[in-house]
Every structure is written in structure tokens, then in C-alpha cells.
Amino acid sequence: MKHLISQKNSLVLSRLTNLDAQSIEPVPVVRPSMPPLEDVLPYLRDIWASGDLTNNGIFVRRLQEELQGYFDVPYVSLVANCTLGTLLALRALGITGDVITSPYTFVATTNAIVLAGATPIFADIDPETLNLSPTAVAEQITERTQAILAVHCYGIPCDVEALQAIADRRGIPLIFDAAHCFGVKVGGRSVLAYGDCSIVSFHATKVFNTLEGGAIVSSNPQLVEAIGQLANNGIIDNENVNSIGLNAKMSELHAAVGLAQLPYVSDELAKRRTIVEAYLSALSSVQGLRFIQPSSDVVHNSYMFPIIVEPDYPITRDKLCEILRQKGISARKYFYPSVADLPPYAGAPSTGPGTLAVARRAADSVLCLPVFPGLDLAVQNRIIEIVRNPLS
Ligand SMILES: Cc1ncc(COP(=O)(O)O)c(C=O)c1O
């Protein structure tokens, strides 16, 4: 009998070991944060009872207020997503000329410029932060430049003061694509408080989400009002339309999901921080890997964990990505290729050979490893082990 039990145990053990050797479940690079369903249901009941589904309803207004407090900023205006928010900010500011921007971003940043009727002019990025280099921006300024649209890549703040000084010297607006910046602070202030306005994304993959969504943050009430009208087809009231806008309103359902999620966000940020700290302490001694570190005056949100795979790492970035994929782990070449090399933008005057060298190098060498609050420690250790010894 004893013999049978131990035989059975060893069978279970060997099954476990086999399972462990394979990838038990594919590991995504991000997993959406979702509040408990019970927390969402009371909002749904209210929405169903009132029949108020959209058009600046009570939950949209409540989430705006909550976020104003959370970010400690004067105005937050919710929109359907960050892409439309950016487009409308450019339209509200009357930008139709050249906009200096980063080629190292998600294509939505550049698309918003073109769809607003303006022209993107790419400037190169800083090799340490992967954000727009103020020196490169200054070199691109001409009499046609009407705005700077900078991106706080991975939630690492741009050099906000240097960019502001350039914008002020030229008397043009400074807009921040702050899609990645929920909860980020610099010098004790929300990073969203800098520039003429910032646009943050609440897409499902972000630190805080409303399924789809976004917000414009600004301290300029006229700008916020103008963007709000544009987001409602330029409608002032039932009989008056004073500008050509589109429908970029957030619905009550989306706002309700945000309200239900907000109480969990601090805990989620803490979990992300623990994951990123574990990556850093395990990987910082690996030859050929470099990391983007926020400066000491930044409170970061650990949105992503990008590693920069340098030539002295044993294999290329693409090979590492492939090895992880074969072992069931999704890592993302985020952002690849550089927007300047995507077919709709390649060949534009600021994208010629020999330009944007830092952005193009970053696009070829950055890999984002999985980070999300539910990432299991054992799974993270497996990812670390692969990155430390990619060929074993
Ligand atoms: C840098 C950047 N800008 C803009 C966007 C677009 O955000 P949304 O999906 O809310 O339109 C994203 C989305 O991931 C992004 O990463």
C-alpha cells in the first residue's frame, strides 16, 4: 500500500515537473486591470434605471471630478480615447502647420497630427530617456513650426522645462502625449500639469482603464471648453454649432468602469512597482542590457519594463523575443518600427537616411517584458531566467 501511494505521488510529481518545464499558460505582455464585477453592477443598474447612457452624464462628470482630485489639476475633460483627444487639442489650438514630434511613439500620435490637418516633423530622441531631445527639437524649429507635440514614452517624463523654454522662445503651444502617464509625477506635481495640455489614455492596456477612453488635462479653461465642444461635433446647444468637430464623447458605461476601478489603482501601482524592482535587481548585472531609469524627482507608474538589448548581449533583441515567444512568453517590440519608417510616413522630409539615428536604434533594440499586477512571481522568475541565460 505504502509503495502504491509513493508510486502515485511520484507520478503526480513527474507530471508537475513536465508541466512546469513547458509553458503552462501563455504569458501576455500586459493584462487589463478589471475591477470586481460586483463593483461595476451598481453603476450598471443606475444607468439602466435612468436611461442616461451618454452626453456628459453623471458618471462622466463624477469621474472628471475624481480625476481632477487624483491628479491635482484644475481641469480634466474625458474623451473617447487619447488619439481623438490629441487630434481635437490640435484643432482647438488652430494648428495647421508644422508640428515637431517624436518618431519613437505609437502611430496614433502622428496620425492625430495629420488628421488634424497639420504636418509632423520628426526630431530625434534622447538615448537615455527615449523622449524627444530638446537639442534636436531646437534644430528643427523653423518659421513654419506651430507646435511641439512631445511624448512621455513609457511614462518617463520628457525634459519638460527645456521643451517649455523652446516653446516659449518661439511663442508656440507645447502639447504632451501623456498616453502612458497615469499616476506619474515630476518635481512633486503630476506630469499632466505641464505644457498647454496633456492627453492621457485609458485604453484597456494602460495602468488605469475605462475599456477605451482618455482625458485632456489643462489649466486653460477656454482650451478645455473648446476641446469639449469639438468632442461633441462643435455643438454649443440645440440650435448652435460654432466649429467643425466630431463625436469623441465618453459614454456613461466607460466612465462607470473607471469609477469602479479607481479605488484599486494605488494597490495596482504598488504591485507594478514590486514587479519592476524585481526585474531591475535580477537583470541589472546582465552584460549587454540597459534600462530606462526615471530620475530621482520622478514618481513613476511602472507602466512598462523596456529593456535595451545592446550589441554585447549574447543574442539580438529579435532572437530574444523569439526565444521568449517559443517558451510561451509575449514580449513586445514597443515601438517597432519607428513611425518614421512606417509606410504612410517613410520618405517625409524629416525621415531621410542618416536622420533620427537614436530613434531608429531604439526601435531595433528595445523589448518590453511582461508587467501587469497579476504577474505571478514564479512566472516572472522564469522570464528573468530566460533573459539572464537566453542560450541555455
Ligand atoms: C504613446 C501613445 N499615444 C497614443 C496612444 C493612443 O491611445 P488611445 O488608444 O487611447 O487612442 C497610445 C496607445 O497605446 C500610445 O501608446
Short mmCIF file of C-alpha atoms and ligand atoms in Angstrom, two decimals:
data_model
loop_
_atom_site.label_atom_id
_atom_site.label_comp_id
_atom_site.label_asym_id
_atom_site.label_seq_id
_atom_site.Cartn_x
_atom_site.Cartn_y
_atom_site.Cartn_z
CA MET A 1 0.00 0.00 0.00
CA LYS A 2 2.76 2.41 1.07
CA HIS A 3 4.58 1.55 -2.12
CA LEU A 4 1.46 2.30 -4.19
CA ILE A 5 0.99 5.71 -2.56
CA SER A 6 4.58 6.73 -3.18
CA GLN A 7 4.29 5.49 -6.77
CA LYS A 8 1.17 7.64 -7.18
CA ASN A 9 2.93 10.65 -5.62
CA SER A 10 5.91 10.31 -7.85
CA LEU A 11 3.57 10.17 -10.86
CA VAL A 12 1.91 13.42 -9.78
CA LEU A 13 5.31 14.97 -9.17
CA SER A 14 6.64 13.95 -12.55
CA ARG A 15 3.50 15.33 -14.22
CA LEU A 16 4.01 18.60 -12.39
CA THR A 17 7.66 18.75 -13.42
CA ASN A 18 6.71 18.13 -17.05
CA LEU A 19 4.05 20.78 -16.90
CA ASP A 20 6.47 23.17 -15.29
CA ALA A 21 9.05 22.56 -18.00
CA GLN A 22 6.54 23.56 -20.63
CA SER A 23 4.82 26.87 -20.53
CA ILE A 24 1.62 26.15 -18.55
CA GLU A 25 -0.28 29.12 -19.91
CA PRO A 26 0.83 31.74 -22.42
CA VAL A 27 2.02 34.88 -20.62
CA PRO A 28 0.79 38.13 -22.18
CA VAL A 29 2.93 41.28 -22.13
CA VAL A 30 0.09 43.18 -20.43
CA ARG A 31 -3.22 42.08 -18.96
CA PRO A 32 -6.07 44.58 -18.47
CA SER A 33 -6.86 45.55 -14.89
CA MET A 34 -10.52 44.91 -14.16
CA PRO A 35 -12.43 45.86 -11.01
CA PRO A 36 -14.53 43.10 -9.40
CA LEU A 37 -17.73 42.70 -11.41
CA GLU A 38 -19.79 43.27 -8.21
CA ASP A 39 -18.30 46.78 -8.04
CA VAL A 40 -19.47 47.58 -11.58
CA LEU A 41 -23.01 46.20 -11.26
CA PRO A 42 -24.47 49.02 -9.09
CA TYR A 43 -23.35 51.53 -11.73
CA LEU A 44 -24.94 49.44 -14.46
CA ARG A 45 -28.21 49.28 -12.52
CA ASP A 46 -28.21 53.09 -12.18
CA ILE A 47 -27.51 53.53 -15.90
CA TRP A 48 -30.28 51.09 -16.83
CA ALA A 49 -32.72 52.76 -14.43
CA SER A 50 -32.02 56.30 -15.64
CA GLY A 51 -31.60 55.56 -19.34
CA ASP A 52 -28.76 58.13 -19.34
CA LEU A 53 -26.19 56.40 -21.49
CA THR A 54 -24.04 59.27 -22.75
CA ASN A 55 -23.88 63.05 -23.47
CA ASN A 56 -21.88 64.22 -20.47
CA GLY A 57 -23.87 62.24 -17.92
CA ILE A 58 -23.49 61.97 -14.18
CA PHE A 59 -20.74 59.30 -14.19
CA VAL A 60 -18.64 61.15 -16.77
CA ARG A 61 -18.87 64.30 -14.62
CA ARG A 62 -18.12 62.33 -11.44
CA LEU A 63 -15.06 60.64 -12.96
CA GLN A 64 -13.81 64.01 -14.21
CA GLU A 65 -14.04 65.40 -10.67
CA GLU A 66 -12.38 62.36 -9.12
CA LEU A 67 -9.51 62.54 -11.60
CA GLN A 68 -9.06 66.29 -11.07
CA GLY A 69 -8.52 65.47 -7.40
CA TYR A 70 -6.34 62.43 -8.11
CA PHE A 71 -4.04 64.34 -10.48
CA ASP A 72 -4.39 67.58 -8.50
CA VAL A 73 -5.02 69.58 -11.70
CA PRO A 74 -7.61 72.29 -12.46
CA TYR A 75 -9.41 70.64 -15.41
CA VAL A 76 -9.92 67.14 -16.74
CA SER A 77 -12.14 66.58 -19.77
CA LEU A 78 -12.96 62.97 -20.64
CA VAL A 79 -12.97 61.78 -24.23
CA ALA A 80 -13.47 58.52 -26.14
CA ASN A 81 -9.72 57.87 -26.45
CA CYS A 82 -6.33 59.56 -26.44
CA THR A 83 -6.00 59.61 -30.25
CA LEU A 84 -9.14 61.71 -30.69
CA GLY A 85 -8.21 63.86 -27.68
CA THR A 86 -4.87 64.70 -29.30
CA LEU A 87 -6.47 65.46 -32.66
CA LEU A 88 -9.03 67.76 -31.01
CA ALA A 89 -6.40 69.53 -28.89
CA LEU A 90 -4.51 70.38 -32.09
CA ARG A 91 -7.73 71.57 -33.76
CA ALA A 92 -8.77 73.64 -30.75
CA LEU A 93 -5.34 75.31 -30.81
CA GLY A 94 -5.74 76.01 -34.54
CA ILE A 95 -2.61 74.10 -35.52
CA THR A 96 -2.42 73.51 -39.27
CA GLY A 97 1.32 73.99 -39.91
CA ASP A 98 4.36 72.00 -38.81
CA VAL A 99 4.31 70.10 -35.53
CA ILE A 100 7.63 68.86 -34.16
CA THR A 101 7.16 65.41 -32.68
CA SER A 102 8.83 62.15 -31.74
CA PRO A 103 9.26 59.29 -34.21
CA TYR A 104 9.60 56.90 -31.27
CA THR A 105 5.94 56.51 -30.33
CA PHE A 106 2.75 54.66 -31.10
CA VAL A 107 1.50 55.65 -34.54
CA ALA A 108 -1.61 57.30 -33.02
CA THR A 109 0.47 60.36 -32.04
CA THR A 110 1.47 61.06 -35.63
CA ASN A 111 -1.90 60.09 -37.11
CA ALA A 112 -3.59 62.66 -34.86
CA ILE A 113 -1.32 65.40 -36.26
CA VAL A 114 -2.12 64.52 -39.88
CA LEU A 115 -5.85 64.06 -39.25
CA ALA A 116 -5.91 67.49 -37.60
CA GLY A 117 -4.62 68.92 -40.90
CA ALA A 118 -1.05 69.60 -39.70
CA THR A 119 2.34 68.22 -40.78
CA PRO A 120 4.52 66.07 -38.49
CA ILE A 121 8.20 66.98 -38.43
CA PHE A 122 10.25 64.35 -36.63
CA ALA A 123 13.10 65.26 -34.29
CA ASP A 124 15.42 62.67 -32.78
CA ILE A 125 15.17 61.36 -29.23
CA ASP A 126 17.46 61.32 -26.22
CA PRO A 127 19.32 57.98 -25.83
CA GLU A 128 18.74 57.81 -22.06
CA THR A 129 15.01 58.64 -21.82
CA LEU A 130 13.92 57.79 -25.41
CA ASN A 131 11.91 61.03 -25.31
CA LEU A 132 12.27 64.00 -27.69
CA SER A 133 15.72 65.56 -27.38
CA PRO A 134 15.33 69.30 -26.71
CA THR A 135 18.51 69.93 -28.76
CA ALA A 136 17.04 68.07 -31.73
CA VAL A 137 13.74 69.95 -31.35
CA ALA A 138 15.55 73.32 -31.34
CA GLU A 139 17.35 72.31 -34.55
CA GLN A 140 14.04 71.56 -36.30
CA ILE A 141 12.30 74.84 -35.41
CA THR A 142 11.50 77.00 -38.45
CA GLU A 143 9.07 79.81 -39.15
CA ARG A 144 6.53 77.14 -40.16
CA THR A 145 6.61 75.43 -36.74
CA GLN A 146 3.28 75.91 -34.96
CA ALA A 147 3.51 73.45 -32.05
CA ILE A 148 5.59 70.82 -30.29
CA LEU A 149 3.87 67.50 -29.56
CA ALA A 150 6.14 65.54 -27.22
CA VAL A 151 5.52 62.01 -25.88
CA HIS A 152 6.34 60.89 -22.34
CA CYS A 153 7.41 57.48 -23.54
CA TYR A 154 6.64 54.61 -21.08
CA GLY A 155 5.54 57.29 -18.60
CA ILE A 156 9.13 58.58 -18.24
CA PRO A 157 8.76 62.38 -18.23
CA CYS A 158 10.28 64.40 -21.06
CA ASP A 159 12.64 67.22 -20.17
CA VAL A 160 9.55 69.39 -19.59
CA GLU A 161 11.44 72.56 -18.63
CA ALA A 162 13.76 72.53 -21.65
CA LEU A 163 10.86 71.85 -24.06
CA GLN A 164 8.80 74.62 -22.42
CA ALA A 165 11.71 77.06 -22.84
CA ILE A 166 11.90 76.25 -26.58
CA ALA A 167 8.12 76.61 -26.99
CA ASP A 168 8.13 79.92 -25.08
CA ARG A 169 11.03 81.32 -27.12
CA ARG A 170 9.05 80.65 -30.29
CA GLY A 171 5.64 81.50 -28.74
CA ILE A 172 4.03 78.18 -29.73
CA PRO A 173 1.99 75.63 -27.77
CA LEU A 174 3.59 72.62 -26.11
CA ILE A 175 1.32 69.57 -26.06
CA PHE A 176 2.14 66.30 -24.34
CA ASP A 177 1.02 62.89 -25.50
CA ALA A 178 0.76 61.53 -21.97
CA ALA A 179 -0.96 58.28 -23.00
CA HIS A 180 1.31 56.31 -20.62
CA CYS A 181 1.30 58.75 -17.70
CA PHE A 182 -1.48 57.87 -15.27
CA GLY A 183 -0.08 58.47 -11.77
CA VAL A 184 3.29 59.87 -12.90
CA LYS A 185 4.70 62.85 -11.01
CA VAL A 186 7.74 65.02 -11.59
CA GLY A 187 9.05 67.50 -9.04
CA GLY A 188 6.07 66.69 -6.78
CA ARG A 189 3.48 67.63 -9.48
CA SER A 190 1.51 65.46 -11.85
CA VAL A 191 3.38 65.31 -15.14
CA LEU A 192 -0.02 66.05 -16.74
CA ALA A 193 0.18 69.60 -15.33
CA TYR A 194 2.96 70.66 -17.74
CA GLY A 195 2.62 72.32 -21.15
CA ASP A 196 -0.55 73.78 -22.66
CA CYS A 197 -2.31 70.45 -22.31
CA SER A 198 -1.67 66.73 -21.89
CA ILE A 199 -3.69 63.86 -23.24
CA VAL A 200 -3.76 60.61 -21.27
CA SER A 201 -5.07 57.23 -22.48
CA PHE A 202 -7.42 54.97 -20.54
CA HIS A 203 -7.17 52.18 -23.11
CA ALA A 204 -7.57 48.62 -21.77
CA THR A 205 -3.79 48.08 -21.72
CA LYS A 206 -2.99 51.14 -19.62
CA VAL A 207 -2.31 51.41 -15.86
CA PHE A 208 -5.88 52.68 -15.37
CA ASN A 209 -8.53 51.92 -17.96
CA THR A 210 -12.11 52.69 -18.88
CA LEU A 211 -12.04 49.88 -21.51
CA GLU A 212 -11.43 52.61 -24.13
CA GLY A 213 -11.06 56.21 -23.09
CA GLY A 214 -8.86 59.17 -22.47
CA ALA A 215 -8.70 62.63 -20.96
CA ILE A 216 -7.40 66.08 -21.74
CA VAL A 217 -5.72 67.81 -18.83
CA SER A 218 -5.07 71.54 -18.93
CA SER A 219 -5.09 74.60 -16.70
CA ASN A 220 -6.60 76.69 -19.51
CA PRO A 221 -10.43 76.73 -19.17
CA GLN A 222 -11.00 78.18 -22.67
CA LEU A 223 -8.94 75.39 -24.23
CA VAL A 224 -10.78 72.72 -22.23
CA GLU A 225 -14.14 74.18 -23.23
CA ALA A 226 -13.17 74.39 -26.91
CA ILE A 227 -11.98 70.75 -26.90
CA GLY A 228 -15.19 69.70 -25.10
CA GLN A 229 -17.30 71.36 -27.82
CA LEU A 230 -15.24 69.84 -30.63
CA ALA A 231 -15.68 66.42 -28.98
CA ASN A 232 -19.44 66.94 -29.33
CA ASN A 233 -19.46 67.85 -33.04
CA GLY A 234 -18.88 71.53 -32.26
CA ILE A 235 -22.36 71.78 -30.72
CA ILE A 236 -22.93 74.63 -28.26
CA ASP A 237 -26.66 74.00 -27.76
CA ASN A 238 -29.61 72.59 -29.72
CA GLU A 239 -29.55 75.37 -32.29
CA ASN A 240 -25.90 76.44 -32.36
CA VAL A 241 -22.79 74.83 -33.79
CA ASN A 242 -19.70 77.01 -33.95
CA SER A 243 -16.91 74.70 -35.09
CA ILE A 244 -16.34 71.50 -37.06
CA GLY A 245 -15.82 68.74 -34.56
CA LEU A 246 -16.62 65.08 -34.31
CA ASN A 247 -18.05 62.68 -31.78
CA ALA A 248 -15.35 61.88 -29.22
CA LYS A 249 -17.54 61.69 -26.11
CA MET A 250 -17.00 59.12 -23.36
CA SER A 251 -20.12 57.06 -22.55
CA GLU A 252 -21.58 56.55 -19.08
CA LEU A 253 -20.67 52.86 -19.19
CA HIS A 254 -16.99 53.64 -19.82
CA ALA A 255 -16.95 56.25 -17.05
CA ALA A 256 -18.62 53.78 -14.67
CA VAL A 257 -15.86 51.22 -15.26
CA GLY A 258 -13.32 53.95 -14.44
CA LEU A 259 -15.14 54.90 -11.24
CA ALA A 260 -15.25 51.25 -10.18
CA GLN A 261 -11.55 50.84 -10.91
CA LEU A 262 -10.22 53.97 -9.25
CA PRO A 263 -10.26 52.58 -5.65
CA TYR A 264 -7.91 49.75 -6.75
CA VAL A 265 -5.38 51.83 -8.62
CA SER A 266 -2.95 52.56 -5.73
CA ASP A 267 -2.71 48.88 -4.90
CA GLU A 268 -2.15 48.06 -8.58
CA LEU A 269 0.57 50.69 -8.87
CA ALA A 270 2.33 49.18 -5.83
CA LYS A 271 2.18 45.68 -7.40
CA ARG A 272 3.63 47.01 -10.66
CA ARG A 273 6.44 48.70 -8.72
CA THR A 274 7.33 45.42 -6.98
CA ILE A 275 7.47 43.61 -10.34
CA VAL A 276 9.69 46.26 -11.94
CA GLU A 277 12.00 46.37 -8.91
CA ALA A 278 12.39 42.57 -9.08
CA TYR A 279 13.29 42.77 -12.79
CA LEU A 280 15.80 45.54 -12.12
CA SER A 281 17.53 43.80 -9.25
CA ALA A 282 17.75 40.49 -11.16
CA LEU A 283 18.79 41.90 -14.52
CA SER A 284 20.90 44.97 -13.78
CA SER A 285 24.15 42.96 -13.74
CA VAL A 286 23.47 41.26 -17.09
CA GLN A 287 26.04 42.29 -19.68
CA GLY A 288 24.54 43.98 -22.72
CA LEU A 289 21.25 45.09 -21.15
CA ARG A 290 20.40 48.71 -20.42
CA PHE A 291 17.37 50.18 -18.68
CA ILE A 292 15.49 53.46 -18.79
CA GLN A 293 15.58 54.84 -15.28
CA PRO A 294 13.33 57.70 -14.14
CA SER A 295 15.29 60.48 -12.43
CA SER A 296 15.14 60.83 -8.64
CA ASP A 297 12.43 63.58 -8.73
CA VAL A 298 10.01 61.29 -10.62
CA VAL A 299 7.26 59.13 -9.15
CA HIS A 300 6.86 56.54 -11.88
CA ASN A 301 3.91 54.23 -12.63
CA SER A 302 5.87 51.15 -13.82
CA TYR A 303 3.64 51.02 -16.89
CA MET A 304 6.15 49.01 -18.93
CA PHE A 305 9.50 47.36 -18.38
CA PRO A 306 11.53 48.12 -21.51
CA ILE A 307 14.99 46.59 -21.78
CA ILE A 308 17.51 47.90 -24.29
CA VAL A 309 19.40 44.98 -25.85
CA GLU A 310 22.89 46.25 -26.71
CA PRO A 311 25.39 44.64 -29.13
CA ASP A 312 27.33 42.96 -26.28
CA TYR A 313 24.29 40.92 -25.15
CA PRO A 314 24.77 37.29 -26.35
CA ILE A 315 21.91 37.48 -28.90
CA THR A 316 19.94 40.11 -30.76
CA ARG A 317 16.72 41.70 -29.49
CA ASP A 318 14.74 39.86 -32.17
CA LYS A 319 16.25 36.49 -31.22
CA LEU A 320 15.49 37.09 -27.53
CA CYS A 321 11.91 38.00 -28.43
CA GLU A 322 11.63 34.77 -30.44
CA ILE A 323 13.09 32.59 -27.64
CA LEU A 324 10.62 34.07 -25.16
CA ARG A 325 7.79 33.51 -27.63
CA GLN A 326 8.75 29.84 -28.07
CA LYS A 327 8.54 29.48 -24.28
CA GLY A 328 5.05 30.99 -24.20
CA ILE A 329 6.05 34.49 -23.11
CA SER A 330 4.94 37.53 -25.08
CA ALA A 331 7.42 40.37 -25.11
CA ARG A 332 6.73 43.40 -27.27
CA LYS A 333 8.96 45.38 -29.62
CA TYR A 334 7.25 48.55 -28.49
CA PHE A 335 7.85 50.71 -30.60
CA TYR A 336 8.96 48.97 -33.77
CA PRO A 337 9.43 50.14 -36.39
CA SER A 338 9.92 53.82 -35.71
CA VAL A 339 6.91 55.79 -37.02
CA ALA A 340 9.30 57.47 -39.46
CA ASP A 341 9.76 54.07 -41.13
CA LEU A 342 6.09 53.12 -41.39
CA PRO A 343 4.82 53.29 -44.99
CA PRO A 344 2.49 56.31 -44.51
CA TYR A 345 5.35 58.40 -43.09
CA ALA A 346 8.52 56.97 -44.66
CA GLY A 347 10.03 59.36 -47.17
CA ALA A 348 8.74 62.53 -45.46
CA PRO A 349 11.43 65.27 -45.41
CA SER A 350 12.43 64.75 -41.76
CA THR A 351 12.88 60.97 -42.21
CA GLY A 352 15.80 60.79 -44.66
CA PRO A 353 18.76 58.40 -44.35
CA GLY A 354 21.16 59.33 -41.56
CA THR A 355 18.46 61.20 -39.59
CA LEU A 356 16.72 60.01 -36.41
CA ALA A 357 19.61 57.66 -35.63
CA VAL A 358 18.79 57.31 -31.93
CA ALA A 359 15.08 56.62 -32.56
CA ARG A 360 15.87 54.04 -35.22
CA ARG A 361 18.42 52.34 -32.94
CA ALA A 362 15.86 52.26 -30.11
CA ALA A 363 13.24 50.74 -32.42
CA ASP A 364 15.73 47.96 -33.23
CA SER A 365 16.89 47.27 -29.68
CA VAL A 366 14.03 47.77 -27.18
CA LEU A 367 11.97 44.87 -25.87
CA CYS A 368 9.20 45.29 -23.29
CA LEU A 369 8.89 42.40 -20.84
CA PRO A 370 5.55 41.43 -19.26
CA VAL A 371 4.32 43.75 -16.49
CA PHE A 372 0.83 43.58 -15.03
CA PRO A 373 -0.38 43.43 -11.43
CA GLY A 374 -1.33 39.71 -11.56
CA LEU A 375 2.03 38.56 -12.94
CA ASP A 376 2.90 35.51 -10.88
CA LEU A 377 6.30 35.54 -9.14
CA ALA A 378 7.21 32.07 -10.45
CA VAL A 379 6.40 33.17 -13.99
CA GLN A 380 8.42 36.35 -13.56
CA ASN A 381 11.36 34.29 -12.30
CA ARG A 382 11.11 32.11 -15.40
CA ILE A 383 11.19 35.22 -17.61
CA ILE A 384 14.21 36.52 -15.67
CA GLU A 385 15.99 33.19 -16.03
CA ILE A 386 15.49 33.19 -19.82
CA VAL A 387 16.71 36.77 -20.16
CA ARG A 388 19.75 36.08 -17.96
CA ASN A 389 20.67 32.90 -19.84
CA PRO A 390 18.99 33.15 -23.24
CA LEU A 391 21.02 30.33 -24.80
CA SER A 392 20.64 27.69 -22.10
C1 LIG B 1 2.16 56.93 -26.97
C2 LIG B 1 0.73 56.67 -27.31
N1 LIG B 1 -0.02 57.67 -27.78
C3 LIG B 1 -1.33 57.50 -28.07
C4 LIG B 1 -1.94 56.28 -27.90
C5 LIG B 1 -3.38 56.13 -28.28
O1 LIG B 1 -4.20 55.94 -27.17
P1 LIG B 1 -5.72 55.51 -27.38
O2 LIG B 1 -5.72 54.06 -27.68
O3 LIG B 1 -6.39 55.84 -26.06
O4 LIG B 1 -6.27 56.33 -28.51
C6 LIG B 1 -1.21 55.20 -27.39
C7 LIG B 1 -1.86 53.90 -27.18
O5 LIG B 1 -1.28 52.93 -26.76
C8 LIG B 1 0.16 55.40 -27.10
O6 LIG B 1 0.92 54.38 -26.65
#
